[in-house]
């Protein structure tokens, strides 16, 4: 039994109103996000599928992965997607002292903002969704927008099928939903099955896929 639900409960959103869980909109818009990249092959595949549907997304990148794969990172930038900070080493907030956590975010900001002359980002998503209140408070003071989610695909979960991953997104997403996928090796099987079908279904229904911009 999963402790984390596919659809974020309203009560959780109300408990942390300073975090971004979804986007208020009156039009048919969805906000795809991809965590943990850039990853060889997988991220570039993702970019191609998004381009096929004229879809924009937000990539929450791990700073260390940017340092290892600057060419793939450049591809994300050139495709017109938004970039978010996902820490330098994909660390767990609950297991990390606040100062060390902020320092790790700053390292990732350096990788994001200096590689290939790109601009710095102020979007942040905590790995595993783990962030202490004090960590969140300090990041907001530094100008970050902390982006959580409305719908989890659970693409990384090896215990669910490709079909269930797809159903998670199809059944729970609505206009304004922020949806989590991962451009990682672990999630690739489920993500590569579900993403094209999500794009096709919602595109046929008149939805636009947009990047997060604040």
PDB file of C-alpha atoms in Angstrom:
ATOM      1  CA  UNK A   1       0.000   0.000   0.000  1.00  0.00           C
ATOM      2  CA  UNK A   2       1.423   3.373  -1.049  1.00  0.00           C
ATOM      3  CA  UNK A   3       1.631   6.093   1.580  1.00  0.00           C
ATOM      4  CA  UNK A   4       1.905   8.772  -1.097  1.00  0.00           C
ATOM      5  CA  UNK A   5      -1.251   9.168  -3.186  1.00  0.00           C
ATOM      6  CA  UNK A   6      -1.324   9.618  -6.951  1.00  0.00           C
ATOM      7  CA  UNK A   7      -3.479  12.720  -6.513  1.00  0.00           C
ATOM      8  CA  UNK A   8      -2.352  15.220  -3.883  1.00  0.00           C
ATOM      9  CA  UNK A   9      -5.175  15.700  -1.356  1.00  0.00           C
ATOM     10  CA  UNK A  10      -6.624  19.173  -0.937  1.00  0.00           C
ATOM     11  CA  UNK A  11      -5.774  19.076   2.758  1.00  0.00           C
ATOM     12  CA  UNK A  12      -2.071  18.648   1.966  1.00  0.00           C
ATOM     13  CA  UNK A  13      -2.146  21.654  -0.345  1.00  0.00           C
ATOM     14  CA  UNK A  14      -3.816  23.728   2.358  1.00  0.00           C
ATOM     15  CA  UNK A  15      -1.226  22.678   4.934  1.00  0.00           C
ATOM     16  CA  UNK A  16       1.562  24.076   2.757  1.00  0.00           C
ATOM     17  CA  UNK A  17       0.014  27.023   0.935  1.00  0.00           C
ATOM     18  CA  UNK A  18       3.389  28.609   0.159  1.00  0.00           C
ATOM     19  CA  UNK A  19       4.268  25.704  -2.143  1.00  0.00           C
ATOM     20  CA  UNK A  20       2.928  25.409  -5.700  1.00  0.00           C
ATOM     21  CA  UNK A  21       0.773  22.325  -6.236  1.00  0.00           C
ATOM     22  CA  UNK A  22      -1.206  23.231  -9.351  1.00  0.00           C
ATOM     23  CA  UNK A  23      -1.947  26.203 -11.574  1.00  0.00           C
ATOM     24  CA  UNK A  24      -5.195  28.157 -11.457  1.00  0.00           C
ATOM     25  CA  UNK A  25      -6.434  28.386 -15.053  1.00  0.00           C
ATOM     26  CA  UNK A  26      -9.696  28.684 -16.932  1.00  0.00           C
ATOM     27  CA  UNK A  27      -8.318  27.066 -20.087  1.00  0.00           C
ATOM     28  CA  UNK A  28      -7.319  23.513 -20.989  1.00  0.00           C
ATOM     29  CA  UNK A  29      -3.697  23.480 -19.835  1.00  0.00           C
ATOM     30  CA  UNK A  30      -1.503  20.784 -18.295  1.00  0.00           C
ATOM     31  CA  UNK A  31       1.977  21.165 -16.858  1.00  0.00           C
ATOM     32  CA  UNK A  32       4.286  18.201 -17.393  1.00  0.00           C
ATOM     33  CA  UNK A  33       7.426  18.058 -15.273  1.00  0.00           C
ATOM     34  CA  UNK A  34      10.427  15.726 -15.494  1.00  0.00           C
ATOM     35  CA  UNK A  35      12.736  15.089 -12.543  1.00  0.00           C
ATOM     36  CA  UNK A  36      16.285  13.760 -12.158  1.00  0.00           C
ATOM     37  CA  UNK A  37      17.860  14.389 -15.568  1.00  0.00           C
ATOM     38  CA  UNK A  38      19.533  15.130 -17.791  1.00  0.00           C
ATOM     39  CA  UNK A  39      20.049  11.445 -18.589  1.00  0.00           C
ATOM     40  CA  UNK A  40      21.712  10.051 -21.735  1.00  0.00           C
ATOM     41  CA  UNK A  41      19.245   8.812 -24.371  1.00  0.00           C
ATOM     42  CA  UNK A  42      16.189   9.168 -22.126  1.00  0.00           C
ATOM     43  CA  UNK A  43      16.114  12.969 -21.943  1.00  0.00           C
ATOM     44  CA  UNK A  44      16.678  13.389 -25.674  1.00  0.00           C
ATOM     45  CA  UNK A  45      13.928  10.843 -26.378  1.00  0.00           C
ATOM     46  CA  UNK A  46      11.628  12.828 -24.102  1.00  0.00           C
ATOM     47  CA  UNK A  47      12.450  16.049 -25.913  1.00  0.00           C
ATOM     48  CA  UNK A  48      11.587  14.494 -29.266  1.00  0.00           C
ATOM     49  CA  UNK A  49       8.218  13.181 -28.067  1.00  0.00           C
ATOM     50  CA  UNK A  50       7.347  16.566 -26.574  1.00  0.00           C
ATOM     51  CA  UNK A  51       8.293  18.256 -29.834  1.00  0.00           C
ATOM     52  CA  UNK A  52       6.072  15.871 -31.791  1.00  0.00           C
ATOM     53  CA  UNK A  53       3.094  17.300 -29.892  1.00  0.00           C
ATOM     54  CA  UNK A  54       4.345  20.880 -29.727  1.00  0.00           C
ATOM     55  CA  UNK A  55       4.410  20.461 -25.948  1.00  0.00           C
ATOM     56  CA  UNK A  56       6.498  22.425 -23.470  1.00  0.00           C
ATOM     57  CA  UNK A  57       7.487  21.098 -20.059  1.00  0.00           C
ATOM     58  CA  UNK A  58       9.635  21.833 -17.023  1.00  0.00           C
ATOM     59  CA  UNK A  59      12.770  19.814 -16.285  1.00  0.00           C
ATOM     60  CA  UNK A  60      13.878  19.714 -12.656  1.00  0.00           C
ATOM     61  CA  UNK A  61      17.537  18.918 -13.188  1.00  0.00           C
ATOM     62  CA  UNK A  62      20.102  17.480 -10.802  1.00  0.00           C
ATOM     63  CA  UNK A  63      23.166  19.715 -10.869  1.00  0.00           C
ATOM     64  CA  UNK A  64      25.580  16.801 -10.990  1.00  0.00           C
ATOM     65  CA  UNK A  65      23.818  15.437 -14.056  1.00  0.00           C
ATOM     66  CA  UNK A  66      24.061  18.824 -15.763  1.00  0.00           C
ATOM     67  CA  UNK A  67      27.811  18.820 -15.089  1.00  0.00           C
ATOM     68  CA  UNK A  68      28.148  15.329 -16.584  1.00  0.00           C
ATOM     69  CA  UNK A  69      25.879  15.911 -19.584  1.00  0.00           C
ATOM     70  CA  UNK A  70      26.021  19.598 -20.567  1.00  0.00           C
ATOM     71  CA  UNK A  71      25.150  18.787 -24.186  1.00  0.00           C
ATOM     72  CA  UNK A  72      21.843  17.195 -23.178  1.00  0.00           C
ATOM     73  CA  UNK A  73      21.145  20.105 -20.851  1.00  0.00           C
ATOM     74  CA  UNK A  74      21.726  22.456 -23.773  1.00  0.00           C
ATOM     75  CA  UNK A  75      19.185  20.478 -25.799  1.00  0.00           C
ATOM     76  CA  UNK A  76      16.541  21.118 -23.105  1.00  0.00           C
ATOM     77  CA  UNK A  77      17.302  24.837 -23.175  1.00  0.00           C
ATOM     78  CA  UNK A  78      17.269  25.075 -26.958  1.00  0.00           C
ATOM     79  CA  UNK A  79      13.915  23.264 -27.128  1.00  0.00           C
ATOM     80  CA  UNK A  80      12.357  26.079 -25.099  1.00  0.00           C
ATOM     81  CA  UNK A  81      11.513  24.197 -21.909  1.00  0.00           C
ATOM     82  CA  UNK A  82      11.741  25.596 -18.390  1.00  0.00           C
ATOM     83  CA  UNK A  83      14.477  24.498 -15.997  1.00  0.00           C
ATOM     84  CA  UNK A  84      14.091  23.836 -12.287  1.00  0.00           C
ATOM     85  CA  UNK A  85      16.569  23.068  -9.506  1.00  0.00           C
ATOM     86  CA  UNK A  86      16.494  19.528  -8.066  1.00  0.00           C
ATOM     87  CA  UNK A  87      19.609  19.908  -5.847  1.00  0.00           C
ATOM     88  CA  UNK A  88      23.163  19.062  -6.827  1.00  0.00           C
ATOM     89  CA  UNK A  89      23.211  15.477  -5.548  1.00  0.00           C
ATOM     90  CA  UNK A  90      19.523  14.487  -5.292  1.00  0.00           C
ATOM     91  CA  UNK A  91      19.578  14.595  -1.496  1.00  0.00           C
ATOM     92  CA  UNK A  92      16.811  13.895   1.000  1.00  0.00           C
ATOM     93  CA  UNK A  93      15.685  16.995   2.843  1.00  0.00           C
ATOM     94  CA  UNK A  94      14.492  15.155   5.917  1.00  0.00           C
ATOM     95  CA  UNK A  95      17.914  13.539   6.382  1.00  0.00           C
ATOM     96  CA  UNK A  96      19.953  16.695   5.732  1.00  0.00           C
ATOM     97  CA  UNK A  97      20.702  19.675   7.978  1.00  0.00           C
ATOM     98  CA  UNK A  98      19.178  22.867   6.700  1.00  0.00           C
ATOM     99  CA  UNK A  99      22.432  24.723   5.983  1.00  0.00           C
ATOM    100  CA  UNK A 100      23.838  21.739   4.102  1.00  0.00           C
ATOM    101  CA  UNK A 101      20.603  21.458   2.130  1.00  0.00           C
ATOM    102  CA  UNK A 102      20.683  25.115   1.100  1.00  0.00           C
ATOM    103  CA  UNK A 103      24.336  24.764   0.111  1.00  0.00           C
ATOM    104  CA  UNK A 104      23.458  21.802  -2.114  1.00  0.00           C
ATOM    105  CA  UNK A 105      20.700  23.788  -3.794  1.00  0.00           C
ATOM    106  CA  UNK A 106      23.179  26.622  -4.357  1.00  0.00           C
ATOM    107  CA  UNK A 107      25.633  24.224  -6.013  1.00  0.00           C
ATOM    108  CA  UNK A 108      22.892  23.137  -8.398  1.00  0.00           C
ATOM    109  CA  UNK A 109      21.991  26.763  -9.079  1.00  0.00           C
ATOM    110  CA  UNK A 110      25.576  27.335 -10.117  1.00  0.00           C
ATOM    111  CA  UNK A 111      25.454  24.411 -12.551  1.00  0.00           C
ATOM    112  CA  UNK A 112      22.098  25.529 -13.916  1.00  0.00           C
ATOM    113  CA  UNK A 113      23.035  29.172 -14.242  1.00  0.00           C
ATOM    114  CA  UNK A 114      26.589  29.042 -15.501  1.00  0.00           C
ATOM    115  CA  UNK A 115      26.719  26.074 -17.846  1.00  0.00           C
ATOM    116  CA  UNK A 116      26.460  27.179 -21.462  1.00  0.00           C
ATOM    117  CA  UNK A 117      25.615  30.767 -20.482  1.00  0.00           C
ATOM    118  CA  UNK A 118      22.052  30.033 -19.440  1.00  0.00           C
ATOM    119  CA  UNK A 119      20.074  32.087 -16.983  1.00  0.00           C
ATOM    120  CA  UNK A 120      19.633  31.040 -13.389  1.00  0.00           C
ATOM    121  CA  UNK A 121      16.325  29.518 -12.384  1.00  0.00           C
ATOM    122  CA  UNK A 122      14.269  30.073  -9.288  1.00  0.00           C
ATOM    123  CA  UNK A 123      12.049  27.018  -9.623  1.00  0.00           C
ATOM    124  CA  UNK A 124      12.820  24.292  -7.092  1.00  0.00           C
ATOM    125  CA  UNK A 125      11.467  20.820  -6.430  1.00  0.00           C
ATOM    126  CA  UNK A 126      12.743  18.809  -3.454  1.00  0.00           C
ATOM    127  CA  UNK A 127      13.895  15.274  -4.326  1.00  0.00           C
ATOM    128  CA  UNK A 128      11.455  12.667  -2.996  1.00  0.00           C
ATOM    129  CA  UNK A 129       9.166  15.567  -2.045  1.00  0.00           C
ATOM    130  CA  UNK A 130      11.116  15.760   1.211  1.00  0.00           C
ATOM    131  CA  UNK A 131      11.703  19.228   2.597  1.00  0.00           C
ATOM    132  CA  UNK A 132      11.754  20.498   6.172  1.00  0.00           C
ATOM    133  CA  UNK A 133       9.703  23.618   6.945  1.00  0.00           C
ATOM    134  CA  UNK A 134      12.866  25.574   7.745  1.00  0.00           C
ATOM    135  CA  UNK A 135      14.466  24.514   4.475  1.00  0.00           C
ATOM    136  CA  UNK A 136      11.400  25.639   2.565  1.00  0.00           C
ATOM    137  CA  UNK A 137      11.291  28.935   4.442  1.00  0.00           C
ATOM    138  CA  UNK A 138      14.922  29.718   3.641  1.00  0.00           C
ATOM    139  CA  UNK A 139      14.554  28.839  -0.026  1.00  0.00           C
ATOM    140  CA  UNK A 140      11.494  31.063  -0.359  1.00  0.00           C
ATOM    141  CA  UNK A 141      13.461  33.875   1.292  1.00  0.00           C
ATOM    142  CA  UNK A 142      16.119  33.352  -1.375  1.00  0.00           C
ATOM    143  CA  UNK A 143      13.483  33.862  -4.059  1.00  0.00           C
ATOM    144  CA  UNK A 144      12.724  30.273  -5.002  1.00  0.00           C
ATOM    145  CA  UNK A 145       9.291  29.037  -6.008  1.00  0.00           C
ATOM    146  CA  UNK A 146       8.889  25.579  -4.481  1.00  0.00           C
ATOM    147  CA  UNK A 147       7.006  23.431  -6.989  1.00  0.00           C
ATOM    148  CA  UNK A 148       5.358  20.251  -5.759  1.00  0.00           C
ATOM    149  CA  UNK A 149       2.651  18.461  -7.780  1.00  0.00           C
ATOM    150  CA  UNK A 150      -0.992  17.622  -8.285  1.00  0.00           C
ATOM    151  CA  UNK A 151      -0.472  14.197  -9.918  1.00  0.00           C
ATOM    152  CA  UNK A 152       2.297  11.607  -9.531  1.00  0.00           C
ATOM    153  CA  UNK A 153       2.689   9.120 -12.365  1.00  0.00           C
ATOM    154  CA  UNK A 154       4.695   6.723 -10.164  1.00  0.00           C
ATOM    155  CA  UNK A 155       6.768   5.942 -13.245  1.00  0.00           C
ATOM    156  CA  UNK A 156       9.766   5.084 -11.035  1.00  0.00           C
ATOM    157  CA  UNK A 157       7.848   2.394  -9.142  1.00  0.00           C
ATOM    158  CA  UNK A 158       9.013  -1.014 -10.341  1.00  0.00           C
ATOM    159  CA  UNK A 159       5.937  -2.636  -8.791  1.00  0.00           C
ATOM    160  CA  UNK A 160       3.416  -1.002 -11.111  1.00  0.00           C
ATOM    161  CA  UNK A 161       2.759  -1.803 -14.745  1.00  0.00           C
ATOM    162  CA  UNK A 162       3.134   0.530 -17.685  1.00  0.00           C
ATOM    163  CA  UNK A 163      -0.654   0.558 -17.994  1.00  0.00           C
ATOM    164  CA  UNK A 164      -1.091   1.585 -14.351  1.00  0.00           C
ATOM    165  CA  UNK A 165       1.399   4.399 -14.772  1.00  0.00           C
ATOM    166  CA  UNK A 166      -0.648   5.678 -17.697  1.00  0.00           C
ATOM    167  CA  UNK A 167      -3.908   5.280 -15.788  1.00  0.00           C
ATOM    168  CA  UNK A 168      -2.510   7.266 -12.860  1.00  0.00           C
ATOM    169  CA  UNK A 169      -2.069  10.282 -15.089  1.00  0.00           C
ATOM    170  CA  UNK A 170      -5.147   9.850 -17.287  1.00  0.00           C
ATOM    171  CA  UNK A 171      -7.563   9.350 -14.411  1.00  0.00           C
ATOM    172  CA  UNK A 172      -6.316  12.056 -12.043  1.00  0.00           C
ATOM    173  CA  UNK A 173      -5.208  14.956 -14.234  1.00  0.00           C
ATOM    174  CA  UNK A 174      -7.375  17.985 -14.836  1.00  0.00           C
ATOM    175  CA  UNK A 175      -6.835  21.448 -16.215  1.00  0.00           C
ATOM    176  CA  UNK A 176      -4.062  23.124 -14.246  1.00  0.00           C
ATOM    177  CA  UNK A 177      -2.518  19.882 -12.980  1.00  0.00           C
ATOM    178  CA  UNK A 178       1.226  19.748 -12.416  1.00  0.00           C
ATOM    179  CA  UNK A 179       2.196  16.179 -13.379  1.00  0.00           C
ATOM    180  CA  UNK A 180       5.400  14.391 -12.350  1.00  0.00           C
ATOM    181  CA  UNK A 181       7.359  12.120 -14.664  1.00  0.00           C
ATOM    182  CA  UNK A 182      11.079  11.278 -14.490  1.00  0.00           C
ATOM    183  CA  UNK A 183      13.643  11.300 -17.307  1.00  0.00           C
ATOM    184  CA  UNK A 184      15.700   8.721 -15.429  1.00  0.00           C
ATOM    185  CA  UNK A 185      16.852   5.170 -16.112  1.00  0.00           C
ATOM    186  CA  UNK A 186      14.741   3.745 -13.305  1.00  0.00           C
ATOM    187  CA  UNK A 187      11.540   5.335 -14.595  1.00  0.00           C
ATOM    188  CA  UNK A 188      12.221   4.961 -18.303  1.00  0.00           C
ATOM    189  CA  UNK A 189      10.159   1.838 -19.014  1.00  0.00           C
ATOM    190  CA  UNK A 190       6.938   3.229 -17.572  1.00  0.00           C
ATOM    191  CA  UNK A 191       7.537   6.815 -18.643  1.00  0.00           C
ATOM    192  CA  UNK A 192       8.307   5.918 -22.252  1.00  0.00           C
ATOM    193  CA  UNK A 193       5.093   3.918 -22.437  1.00  0.00           C
ATOM    194  CA  UNK A 194       2.845   6.472 -20.760  1.00  0.00           C
ATOM    195  CA  UNK A 195       4.103   9.822 -22.028  1.00  0.00           C
ATOM    196  CA  UNK A 196       3.187   9.497 -25.732  1.00  0.00           C
ATOM    197  CA  UNK A 197      -0.268   8.237 -24.807  1.00  0.00           C
ATOM    198  CA  UNK A 198      -0.823  11.079 -22.338  1.00  0.00           C
ATOM    199  CA  UNK A 199       0.237  13.610 -24.963  1.00  0.00           C
ATOM    200  CA  UNK A 200      -2.000  12.065 -27.613  1.00  0.00           C
ATOM    201  CA  UNK A 201      -5.102  11.715 -25.436  1.00  0.00           C
ATOM    202  CA  UNK A 202      -5.078  15.193 -23.958  1.00  0.00           C
ATOM    203  CA  UNK A 203      -4.016  16.861 -27.212  1.00  0.00           C
ATOM    204  CA  UNK A 204      -7.039  15.316 -28.940  1.00  0.00           C
ATOM    205  CA  UNK A 205      -9.182  16.743 -26.141  1.00  0.00           C
ATOM    206  CA  UNK A 206      -7.871  20.236 -26.847  1.00  0.00           C
ATOM    207  CA  UNK A 207      -5.338  20.567 -24.038  1.00  0.00           C
ATOM    208  CA  UNK A 208      -2.075  22.505 -24.337  1.00  0.00           C
ATOM    209  CA  UNK A 209       1.062  21.414 -22.506  1.00  0.00           C
ATOM    210  CA  UNK A 210       2.922  24.346 -21.033  1.00  0.00           C
ATOM    211  CA  UNK A 211       6.138  24.994 -19.141  1.00  0.00           C
ATOM    212  CA  UNK A 212       6.022  26.534 -15.700  1.00  0.00           C
ATOM    213  CA  UNK A 213       6.960  30.209 -15.677  1.00  0.00           C
ATOM    214  CA  UNK A 214       6.814  32.520 -12.674  1.00  0.00           C
TER     215      UNK A 214
END
